[in-house]
Amino acid sequence: MSQVPDPAILIAQIKDKLGIGADKVYGVIGEFSEPEELVEAGRTIRGMGYTKIDAMSPFPVHGIDEAIGVPYSKIGWIAVCGAIAGITTAQVLIYYVGVIDYPLIIGGKPLFDFTYSIPPTFELAILFTAITTFLCTWGLSGLPRLYHPSMNYRDAHRASDDRFLLVIESDDPKFDAQKTAEDMRRVGANDVEVVEG
Amino acid sequence: MSAVVQDPQLMELNPPLVQGTGDLHDLTDQISSVVEAQVFETPLKYWITLACTSSIVLLLGAMITYLVNTGIGVWGNNRPIGWAWDITNFVFWIGIGHAGTLISAILFLFRQKWRTSINRSAEAMTLFAVMCAGIFPLFHTGRPWRAFYWLFPIPNTDLNLWQNFRSPLIWDVFAVSTYFTVSLLFWFTGLVPDLATLRDRATTKVRQVVFGILSLGWRGSARHWRHYEQAYLILAGISTPLVLSVHSVVSFDFATSVIPGWHTTIFPPYFVAGAIFSGFACVMTLLLIARWLLNLQNLITIKHLDNMNKIILVTGSIVGYAYCTEFFIAWYSGSIYERFTFLNRAFGPYWWAAWSMYTCNVFIPQLYWFRKMRTNLWVMFIISITTNIGMWFERFVIIATSLTRDFLPSSWGYYSPTWVDICTFIGTIGLFLTLFLLFARFLPMIAMSEVKGVASQEKHAFAGQEGKVLHR
């Protein structure tokens, strides 16, 4: 694995590509040790008028979505489109194969009938729904990506372990590194850092 | 919902799902340490077991090579029994897989929190079982390199043919390949947050790169989780009808024919119940082995095993009920062929197979009415194995007894497997165990993010004891 470039250089190159200078600030991250504290703090921070808030946690924390104002996921509607696409594909395929391109008379059965097309249609509906849902889960989350500025936080690795992080991003109109960091401390974060992006 | 107040007596009856301190970091450490261990840190018993099972995979490779080189005549199936061990093994392995989806999807929809410790391994088991299942029909085609065009509707100039969508066999192809794909996507979706944990803990460059790519850049943001949870719910929601459809479609292979003993409407629910029954037994076997090999007693607790045994009892009884119904309908139908087939099943040349099946599937699991039996590790290990033997015999009995006595006595026959049949089946067991052991060692076998969610909620259930009511 000697070909793998140094991660620091790689990150610098990616930052350069994305137009993120080293002097730019990504946001303020505060660390909490309990999920309830995170939700409570998120709600207070939002009450202060911040809008670009994010939270990072090792498991889905219930109530965080309303607390920091993350809208409801629209994946359900996209999945329905996947199901419709699957049903259409199957019906068209079975009709085309059975009636138009390769008609075979077997036991006097009709060349196309709705009843015997049900099992493959059902399976394709499920298959297309699953693939659509799978792709959208990552696509809508902005994944896959190898780098994100929040990973610069010194304890970022604990967000997948046992800590709950609250993020206020720098593109928030109310953002001011000094003041926001103070606000973050006021809502009870154990550790606060102004993270460079 | 307010927290449940737990008193000590209730605790004994309903112990917490995760034993130990419930500290999140300890959980991460314990589960990841299996994956991150150096070679010599993994118990020696693990490597010895892996060496044994992977030797059996070599046997499978040899058998398949021999089959492809020589022709499918090396298997024992011949007229009148054209479907024998190959389809028996196919249905057997597909059935094994069903418990994985049941645990990961159906129990998820029913909010059964005890599934979190076992769902990852059950899903992996599904994938490996479907792989083993696929081997049999694929190699029964004789020319598997052409099977791609026979099985899937792919426009081709090689053979210039399309599939016959009136045949249940093509439905089966759609059902099984969809099942595999959806199970794989579901499993991988569940793995991503845990792969991110492994990436964040990685100490070597190789691990950083591998897990960095596999985890897709997951960082546990609230914006990720809301899509993730919704997607997980959808995947669980579509997997539930899918798993019921797969074994129904498998049963159509038989039910749409006109063979006595096969041509029956009871087959779809009967096959699905049997699949869940055998699958749960197989999860039990694997978990008991993995729990012992990798020391996971505090995560896979007696309570998990007890719950699974209850499901084995229920589904086993459903299967027993289906056997009775079959006999009743054979008598009630007034069809002499049906009556003969069922009498022949119980007292004909394959009586030994039929009675092994009744004993293993119906009588032995009745021991699970007793709590002592449901919580005894040796009892459950033995019953999990007898159940799988019984369910294998069920498929064999259905297939062989109906075919052995054709409508014309001049076409009667008796099937015995050849050594290639036997070694191929043993080979797939080896493949299955090897894949499972590799998974248990190299990927997080327990869904960390889900167990943490449950542990965190349980901690608050105990906080409720002190009068503090938490809302969630």
XYZ file of C-alpha atoms in Angstrom:
669
model
C 0.000 0.000 0.000
C 2.964 2.311 -0.528
C 1.117 4.077 -3.374
C -1.422 5.628 -1.016
C -0.544 9.322 -0.655
C -0.258 10.955 2.712
C -3.768 11.721 4.006
C -2.810 15.254 4.995
C -1.665 16.032 1.430
C -4.758 14.368 0.032
C -7.010 16.450 2.268
C -5.174 19.620 1.302
C -5.631 18.814 -2.382
C -9.323 18.070 -1.971
C -9.780 21.289 0.010
C -8.042 23.156 -2.770
C -10.343 21.618 -5.374
C -13.410 22.481 -3.338
C -12.155 26.034 -2.869
C -11.937 25.771 0.884
C -8.972 27.775 2.087
C -7.093 26.766 5.205
C -8.040 30.083 6.802
C -11.760 29.493 6.416
C -13.807 28.424 9.390
C -16.214 25.513 8.992
C -18.107 26.102 12.196
C -18.271 25.604 15.905
C -18.605 22.099 17.316
C -19.679 21.339 20.853
C -19.486 17.940 22.488
C -22.079 16.355 24.769
C -22.032 13.022 26.544
C -25.755 12.221 26.654
C -28.326 12.235 23.850
C -30.848 14.217 25.965
C -28.281 16.956 26.542
C -27.749 17.150 22.797
C -31.464 17.522 22.067
C -31.868 20.080 24.848
C -28.864 22.095 23.671
C -29.973 21.860 20.049
C -33.368 23.242 20.942
C -31.848 26.125 22.919
C -29.377 26.944 20.152
C -32.161 27.018 17.613
C -34.160 29.247 19.972
C -31.237 31.681 19.914
C -31.877 32.186 16.211
C -29.271 29.935 14.595
C -30.456 28.137 11.468
C -27.475 26.176 10.087
C -27.312 23.568 12.813
C -26.259 19.941 12.525
C -25.782 17.139 14.998
C -23.551 14.079 14.889
C -24.263 10.984 16.933
C -23.331 7.285 17.056
C -26.983 6.271 16.772
C -30.126 8.123 15.670
C -31.162 10.404 18.517
C -34.912 10.777 18.651
C -36.210 14.296 18.821
C -33.100 15.872 17.353
C -34.790 16.506 14.018
C -37.426 18.849 15.450
C -34.952 20.301 17.945
C -32.548 21.574 15.306
C -35.023 21.849 12.453
C -34.037 19.061 10.082
C -36.894 18.536 7.611
C -38.590 15.164 7.186
C -36.960 12.818 4.678
C -38.618 12.554 1.277
C -37.181 9.127 0.513
C -40.628 7.559 0.826
C -41.933 9.382 -2.237
C -38.874 8.494 -4.274
C -39.300 4.854 -3.247
C -42.886 4.921 -4.540
C -41.543 6.124 -7.903
C -39.122 3.183 -7.832
C -42.003 0.780 -7.260
C -43.993 2.253 -10.161
C -40.944 1.997 -12.416
C -40.543 -1.658 -11.428
C -44.166 -2.514 -12.134
C -44.051 -0.765 -15.519
C -40.789 -2.429 -16.519
C -42.092 -5.883 -15.640
C -45.418 -5.478 -17.433
C -43.809 -4.063 -20.561
C -41.116 -6.749 -20.553
C -43.536 -9.646 -20.124
C -45.918 -8.285 -22.763
C -43.117 -7.562 -25.240
C -41.494 -10.952 -24.771
C -44.700 -12.973 -24.716
C -46.759 -11.262 -27.401
C -44.480 -9.282 -29.707
C -40.982 -10.692 -29.869
C -41.205 -14.357 -28.930
C -44.782 -15.674 -29.007
C -44.928 -19.330 -27.997
C -48.117 -21.294 -27.607
C -47.717 -23.595 -24.634
C -50.646 -25.692 -23.471
C -53.078 -23.274 -25.091
C -52.286 -20.619 -22.525
C -52.751 -16.957 -23.545
C -49.648 -15.121 -24.757
C -50.136 -12.488 -22.104
C -52.252 -12.572 -19.005
C -52.250 -10.374 -15.953
C -52.418 -13.294 -13.508
C -49.196 -15.026 -14.424
C -47.356 -11.733 -14.697
C -48.012 -10.999 -11.016
C -45.016 -12.798 -9.427
C -42.287 -11.259 -11.630
C -44.030 -7.868 -11.494
C -44.127 -7.980 -7.727
C -40.480 -8.973 -7.507
C -39.339 -6.238 -9.889
C -41.374 -3.639 -7.989
C -39.555 -4.671 -4.805
C -36.181 -4.756 -6.534
C -36.533 -1.292 -8.079
C -37.833 0.160 -4.803
C -34.883 -1.279 -2.912
C -32.293 -0.023 -5.379
C -33.878 3.437 -5.523
C -34.069 3.672 -1.744
C -30.513 2.494 -1.369
C -29.098 5.000 -3.843
C -31.193 7.865 -2.494
C -30.145 7.227 1.099
C -26.593 8.092 0.188
C -27.346 10.553 -2.597
C -29.620 12.751 -0.490
C -27.101 12.661 2.363
C -24.383 13.957 0.052
C -22.519 10.663 0.178
C -20.248 9.032 -0.742
C -17.512 11.515 0.049
C -14.055 10.995 1.409
C -13.692 14.257 3.289
C -15.863 16.603 5.274
C -14.618 19.641 7.237
C -16.353 18.413 10.415
C -13.763 15.638 10.480
C -11.201 18.270 11.490
C -12.718 18.450 14.933
C -10.257 16.939 17.369
C -12.799 14.466 18.755
C -14.674 13.824 15.505
C -13.949 10.100 15.773
C -15.972 9.897 18.956
C -19.172 10.845 17.133
C -19.217 7.253 15.903
C -18.353 5.936 19.343
C -19.929 7.496 22.440
C -20.185 11.284 22.045
C -22.878 13.571 20.664
C -21.758 16.601 18.700
C -23.657 19.777 17.940
C -22.474 21.809 14.970
C -23.194 25.417 14.068
C -21.931 26.047 10.551
C -20.144 29.242 9.586
C -22.544 30.084 6.771
C -25.209 30.754 9.381
C -26.089 34.495 9.177
C -25.828 34.773 12.953
C -22.419 33.065 13.042
C -19.521 34.737 14.753
C -16.737 32.379 15.808
C -16.159 34.002 19.196
C -19.798 34.584 20.139
C -21.067 31.255 18.792
C -18.421 29.375 20.749
C -19.590 31.176 23.876
C -23.204 30.289 23.109
C -22.184 26.683 22.652
C -20.519 26.665 26.040
C -23.549 28.308 27.610
C -25.849 25.462 26.490
C -23.636 23.000 28.328
C -21.135 21.540 25.848
C -18.273 19.711 27.570
C -15.852 20.730 24.889
C -16.063 23.450 22.243
C -13.855 23.995 19.241
C -13.893 26.430 16.346
C -13.212 24.023 13.506
C -11.364 25.038 10.367
C -12.730 23.866 7.089
C -43.667 7.113 26.371
C -42.642 7.073 30.011
C -39.920 4.758 31.195
C -40.786 1.342 32.573
C -40.061 0.929 36.253
C -38.215 -2.339 36.733
C -38.414 -4.281 39.963
C -35.944 -7.059 40.760
C -38.480 -9.834 40.307
C -39.398 -8.555 36.883
C -35.699 -8.201 36.095
C -35.258 -11.918 36.566
C -38.099 -12.693 34.198
C -37.225 -9.942 31.763
C -33.502 -9.250 32.003
C -31.912 -6.321 30.158
C -31.006 -7.002 26.534
C -27.425 -5.855 26.916
C -25.610 -7.015 29.991
C -22.741 -5.123 31.549
C -22.374 -1.449 32.354
C -24.116 -0.276 29.203
C -21.308 2.223 28.656
C -21.301 3.093 24.972
C -17.538 3.162 24.644
C -17.246 -0.300 26.197
C -19.751 -1.620 23.671
C -17.783 -0.124 20.780
C -14.614 -1.594 22.202
C -16.003 -5.041 22.726
C -17.617 -5.403 19.306
C -14.792 -3.757 17.371
C -12.085 -5.637 19.208
C -13.182 -8.861 17.489
C -12.630 -7.205 14.115
C -9.478 -5.346 15.102
C -7.734 -8.226 16.865
C -4.336 -9.392 15.686
C -4.163 -12.924 14.337
C -2.925 -14.392 17.601
C -5.478 -12.480 19.677
C -8.385 -14.299 18.073
C -9.009 -17.528 19.988
C -7.188 -20.519 18.510
C -10.459 -22.473 18.469
C -11.675 -19.991 15.850
C -8.785 -20.634 13.457
C -9.063 -24.388 13.898
C -12.785 -24.285 13.087
C -12.115 -22.069 10.085
C -9.445 -24.456 8.827
C -11.891 -27.366 9.036
C -14.733 -25.577 7.268
C -12.555 -24.153 4.520
C -11.223 -27.629 3.783
C -14.828 -28.619 3.123
C -15.081 -25.730 0.640
C -12.275 -27.367 -1.316
C -14.420 -30.485 -1.436
C -17.250 -28.409 -2.932
C -14.865 -27.001 -5.529
C -13.731 -30.485 -6.451
C -17.300 -31.797 -6.746
C -18.409 -28.906 -8.938
C -15.368 -29.294 -11.164
C -16.063 -32.992 -11.499
C -19.731 -32.340 -12.265
C -19.055 -29.724 -14.929
C -16.343 -31.855 -16.527
C -18.371 -35.053 -16.592
C -22.020 -34.031 -16.788
C -24.950 -34.062 -14.401
C -25.217 -37.825 -14.697
C -22.829 -37.965 -11.758
C -25.797 -36.974 -9.604
C -28.284 -39.688 -8.741
C -31.417 -38.024 -10.106
C -32.911 -39.859 -13.035
C -36.381 -40.875 -14.206
C -38.817 -40.858 -12.534
C -37.092 -38.740 -9.880
C -35.736 -35.910 -12.001
C -35.640 -33.514 -9.095
C -33.842 -34.927 -6.136
C -31.139 -33.662 -3.823
C -30.400 -30.628 -5.940
C -33.839 -29.065 -5.566
C -34.102 -30.359 -1.993
C -30.897 -28.553 -1.128
C -31.985 -25.463 -3.024
C -35.259 -25.199 -1.103
C -33.474 -26.064 2.126
C -30.915 -23.265 1.773
C -33.441 -20.688 0.609
C -35.555 -21.579 3.627
C -32.576 -21.119 5.961
C -32.150 -17.632 4.621
C -35.668 -16.599 5.486
C -35.074 -16.296 9.205
C -32.481 -13.629 8.532
C -34.969 -11.416 6.779
C -37.612 -12.202 9.355
C -35.326 -11.063 12.149
C -34.030 -8.005 10.348
C -37.273 -6.824 8.762
C -40.377 -8.260 10.391
C -39.136 -8.041 13.966
C -37.953 -4.508 13.187
C -41.439 -3.506 12.085
C -42.838 -5.048 15.265
C -40.305 -3.012 17.289
C -38.778 -6.091 18.865
C -35.646 -4.571 20.384
C -34.108 -7.933 21.218
C -33.357 -8.390 17.531
C -30.511 -5.841 17.573
C -27.888 -8.250 18.884
C -28.646 -10.906 16.306
C -29.964 -9.131 13.217
C -26.615 -8.429 11.554
C -25.496 -12.036 11.743
C -28.918 -13.289 10.701
C -28.842 -11.049 7.611
C -25.362 -12.262 6.744
C -26.621 -15.793 7.140
C -29.383 -15.022 4.629
C -26.854 -13.892 2.047
C -24.632 -16.926 2.517
C -27.571 -19.328 2.478
C -28.895 -17.857 -0.779
C -25.421 -18.208 -2.294
C -25.383 -21.891 -1.326
C -28.913 -22.307 -2.676
C -27.978 -20.771 -6.021
C -25.247 -23.348 -6.613
C -27.726 -26.217 -7.079
C -30.055 -24.981 -9.815
C -27.137 -23.231 -11.504
C -25.122 -26.429 -11.823
C -28.176 -28.540 -12.495
C -28.441 -26.663 -15.798
C -25.300 -28.551 -16.774
C -23.842 -25.588 -18.623
C -23.782 -22.835 -16.021
C -21.841 -20.496 -18.316
C -24.939 -20.298 -20.495
C -27.384 -20.161 -17.594
C -27.141 -16.388 -17.572
C -29.113 -16.245 -20.826
C -31.505 -18.984 -19.817
C -32.339 -17.445 -16.483
C -32.365 -13.692 -17.006
C -34.241 -11.787 -19.721
C -31.173 -10.400 -21.410
C -31.358 -9.738 -25.147
C -28.766 -11.964 -26.759
C -27.620 -13.068 -30.162
C -25.966 -16.131 -28.692
C -29.098 -18.205 -28.147
C -31.783 -15.879 -29.534
C -34.321 -16.791 -26.912
C -36.536 -15.215 -24.328
C -37.889 -16.731 -21.134
C -41.357 -18.221 -20.776
C -43.046 -16.058 -18.177
C -45.846 -18.577 -17.725
C -43.421 -20.917 -16.023
C -43.040 -20.784 -12.236
C -39.351 -21.523 -12.721
C -38.741 -18.057 -14.158
C -40.760 -16.552 -11.296
C -38.356 -18.348 -9.039
C -35.376 -16.740 -10.757
C -36.920 -13.316 -10.259
C -37.836 -14.032 -6.653
C -34.480 -15.454 -5.607
C -32.317 -12.899 -7.398
C -34.430 -10.047 -6.025
C -34.195 -11.597 -2.613
C -30.433 -11.770 -2.761
C -30.051 -8.213 -4.039
C -32.454 -6.677 -1.537
C -30.893 -8.619 1.343
C -27.461 -7.440 0.277
C -28.531 -3.782 0.085
C -30.327 -4.007 3.414
C -27.331 -5.611 5.062
C -24.888 -3.096 3.650
C -27.104 -0.153 4.636
C -27.097 -1.419 8.198
C -23.328 -1.881 8.106
C -22.388 1.640 7.001
C -22.551 3.400 10.427
C -20.531 0.571 11.957
C -17.980 0.709 9.162
C -17.636 4.415 9.958
C -16.907 3.489 13.565
C -14.214 1.103 12.389
C -12.799 3.797 10.108
C -12.620 6.239 12.999
C -10.872 3.670 15.159
C -8.487 2.489 12.455
C -4.841 2.556 13.397
C -3.270 1.303 10.178
C -3.349 2.943 6.793
C -4.843 -0.114 5.116
C -7.777 -0.165 7.501
C -8.269 3.593 7.131
C -8.449 3.342 3.368
C -10.611 0.207 3.258
C -13.110 1.312 5.866
C -12.924 4.909 4.624
C -14.167 3.797 1.229
C -16.672 1.235 2.521
C -18.234 3.642 5.021
C -18.954 6.109 2.177
C -17.934 9.067 4.340
C -20.660 8.473 6.916
C -20.335 10.892 9.827
C -23.536 10.272 11.788
C -25.012 13.670 10.972
C -28.662 14.220 11.848
C -29.149 14.796 8.124
C -27.754 11.336 7.426
C -29.726 9.595 10.117
C -33.107 10.943 9.027
C -32.629 9.537 5.494
C -31.068 6.406 6.887
C -33.886 5.663 9.298
C -36.504 6.301 6.649
C -34.632 4.095 4.183
C -34.213 1.364 6.777
C -37.937 1.423 7.443
C -38.725 1.209 3.727
C -36.270 -1.628 3.184
C -37.762 -3.478 6.155
C -41.245 -2.761 4.863
C -40.555 -4.154 1.398
C -38.474 -7.071 2.666
C -41.411 -8.341 4.677
C -43.723 -9.092 1.729
C -40.621 -10.085 -0.239
C -39.617 -12.845 2.155
C -43.172 -14.159 2.203
C -43.275 -14.064 -1.590
C -39.952 -15.828 -2.111
C -40.880 -19.078 -0.463
C -44.399 -18.839 -1.867
C -42.899 -18.618 -5.334
C -40.541 -21.501 -4.517
C -43.600 -23.529 -3.500
C -45.291 -22.611 -6.832
C -42.596 -24.688 -8.540
C -44.444 -27.626 -7.014
C -47.963 -26.331 -6.481
C -48.584 -25.357 -10.128
C -47.769 -28.879 -11.296
C -50.315 -31.721 -11.423
C -48.318 -34.210 -9.348
C -50.284 -35.656 -6.387
C -48.808 -34.360 -3.146
C -47.583 -31.215 -4.874
C -50.727 -29.803 -6.426
C -52.089 -28.122 -3.332
C -53.009 -24.628 -2.213
C -51.574 -25.101 1.274
C -48.028 -24.969 -0.067
C -47.252 -21.225 0.073
C -48.043 -20.637 3.795
C -46.733 -24.091 4.683
C -43.419 -23.453 2.947
C -43.050 -20.013 4.509
C -43.687 -21.330 8.030
C -41.237 -24.169 7.434
C -38.651 -21.733 6.104
C -38.868 -19.541 9.176
C -38.750 -22.612 11.393
C -35.601 -23.989 9.802
C -34.038 -20.552 9.475
C -34.436 -19.764 13.140
C -32.935 -23.112 14.019
C -29.974 -22.322 11.784
C -29.506 -18.853 13.292
C -29.510 -20.597 16.648
C -26.808 -23.060 15.605
C -24.604 -20.312 14.209
C -25.091 -17.929 17.114
C -24.300 -20.596 19.663
C -21.096 -21.386 17.783
C -20.111 -17.737 17.309
C -21.014 -16.864 20.890
C -18.718 -19.612 22.108
C -15.900 -18.995 19.622
C -15.760 -15.222 20.066
C -16.987 -14.887 23.670
C -20.083 -12.761 23.121
C -22.152 -14.023 26.054
C -23.074 -10.592 27.358
C -24.388 -9.382 24.011
C -26.164 -12.524 22.856
C -27.902 -13.336 26.106
C -30.075 -16.237 27.212
C -33.040 -13.939 26.697
C -32.330 -13.620 22.972
C -31.980 -17.372 22.694
C -35.137 -17.969 24.741
C -37.142 -15.663 22.462
C -35.844 -17.446 19.394
C -36.767 -20.804 20.872
C -40.317 -19.576 21.356
C -40.474 -18.712 17.657
C -39.103 -22.166 16.825
C -41.863 -23.708 18.930
C -44.577 -21.642 17.236
C -43.415 -22.200 13.675
C -42.707 -25.875 14.379
C -46.273 -26.272 15.566
C -47.576 -24.504 12.452
C -45.593 -26.960 10.360
C -47.042 -29.857 12.368
C -50.527 -28.494 11.810
C -49.822 -28.282 8.074
C -48.788 -31.960 8.023
C -52.099 -32.913 9.629
C -54.026 -30.741 7.168
C -52.281 -32.401 4.248
C -53.310 -35.836 5.446
C -56.834 -34.698 6.161
C -57.249 -33.087 2.738
C -55.776 -36.149 1.023
C -58.499 -38.245 2.653
C -61.235 -35.623 2.269
C -60.480 -34.937 -1.412
C -61.614 -38.437 -2.346
C -58.839 -38.561 -4.961
C -57.299 -42.021 -4.984
C -53.977 -40.624 -6.206
C -53.783 -38.124 -3.343
C -54.710 -40.784 -0.798
C -52.155 -43.193 -2.182
C -49.421 -40.536 -2.224
C -49.892 -39.692 1.427
C -50.131 -43.271 2.597
C -47.071 -43.966 0.523
C -45.338 -40.982 2.118
C -45.781 -42.328 5.635
C -45.534 -46.072 4.973
C -43.941 -46.415 1.535
C -40.295 -46.865 0.578
C -39.335 -43.510 2.102
C -41.074 -44.107 5.431
C -37.788 -43.586 7.269
C -37.399 -40.103 5.803
C -40.999 -39.174 6.577
C -40.794 -40.313 10.176
C -37.441 -38.580 10.698
C -39.170 -35.439 9.511
C -42.198 -35.826 11.814
C -39.966 -36.597 14.783
C -37.526 -33.745 14.234
C -40.035 -31.088 13.206
C -43.115 -31.808 15.244
C -42.295 -33.915 18.277
C -38.850 -32.748 19.435
C -39.569 -28.967 19.419
C -42.466 -29.569 21.825
C -39.786 -29.700 24.544
C -39.689 -25.933 24.198
C -42.924 -25.610 26.122
C -40.658 -25.874 29.160
C -38.617 -22.859 30.136
C -35.815 -25.089 31.421
C -35.408 -26.520 27.940
C -35.565 -23.123 26.241
C -32.715 -21.806 28.352
C -30.405 -24.828 28.282
C -27.589 -24.257 25.792
C -26.990 -27.940 25.054
C -30.682 -28.660 24.539
C -31.076 -25.745 22.166
C -27.946 -26.627 20.238
C -29.150 -30.193 19.705
C -32.713 -29.141 18.834
C -31.414 -26.520 16.409
C -29.575 -29.272 14.575
C -32.391 -31.828 14.655
C -34.752 -29.138 13.359
C -32.526 -28.523 10.382
C -32.227 -32.226 9.726
C -36.009 -32.482 9.949
C -36.597 -29.581 7.618
C -34.131 -30.952 5.099
C -36.063 -34.232 5.222
C -39.317 -32.344 4.737
C -38.181 -31.060 1.348
C -36.736 -34.425 0.434
C -39.932 -36.223 1.425
C -42.143 -33.844 -0.552
C -39.967 -34.139 -3.638
C -38.989 -37.800 -3.593
C -42.192 -39.475 -2.393
C -44.356 -37.788 -4.990
C -42.007 -38.634 -7.836
C -41.078 -42.147 -6.777
C -44.556 -43.463 -7.581
C -45.558 -42.186 -11.014
C -49.102 -42.651 -12.340
C -48.029 -45.838 -14.145
C -46.506 -48.593 -11.995
C -44.111 -49.332 -14.856
C -42.558 -45.913 -14.161
C -42.015 -46.430 -10.472
C -38.516 -46.008 -9.159
C -36.377 -45.382 -6.148
C -33.815 -42.654 -5.731
C -30.521 -42.957 -3.888
C -27.940 -40.195 -3.838
C -24.490 -40.770 -5.321
C -21.324 -39.851 -3.473
C -21.158 -36.690 -5.586
C -24.627 -35.634 -4.378
C -23.592 -36.162 -0.782
C -20.215 -34.442 -1.065
C -21.698 -31.464 -2.897
C -24.241 -30.922 -0.156
C -21.600 -31.265 2.555
C -19.498 -28.846 0.530
C -22.192 -26.182 0.622
C -22.451 -26.588 4.390
C -18.710 -25.943 4.510
C -19.052 -22.903 2.271
C -21.839 -21.543 4.418
C -19.922 -21.990 7.675
C -16.711 -20.598 6.199
C -18.403 -17.452 4.913
C -20.127 -17.010 8.235
C -16.928 -17.450 10.230
C -15.085 -14.982 7.992
C -17.900 -12.484 8.434
C -17.936 -12.929 12.210
C -14.231 -12.192 12.393
C -13.765 -9.448 9.786
C -16.952 -7.378 10.011
C -18.821 -6.185 13.099
C -21.098 -9.120 13.809
C -23.326 -7.094 16.081
C -24.955 -3.881 14.889
C -23.150 -1.397 17.109
C -25.263 1.627 16.331
C -28.475 -0.275 17.022
C -27.244 -1.922 20.211
C -26.090 1.484 21.457
C -29.534 2.900 20.806
C -31.100 0.079 22.825
C -28.479 0.292 25.602
C -29.039 4.021 25.863
C -32.794 3.576 26.159
C -32.416 0.818 28.736
C -30.162 2.980 30.838
C -33.009 5.452 30.989
C -35.471 2.731 31.842
C -33.333 2.156 34.933
C -33.124 5.872 35.605
C -36.915 5.716 35.690
C -36.615 3.558 38.767
C -35.459 6.563 40.708
C -38.595 8.413 39.799
C -37.124 10.296 36.868
C -39.471 10.024 33.924
C -37.883 10.459 30.547
C -39.759 11.102 27.380
C -38.659 9.914 24.003
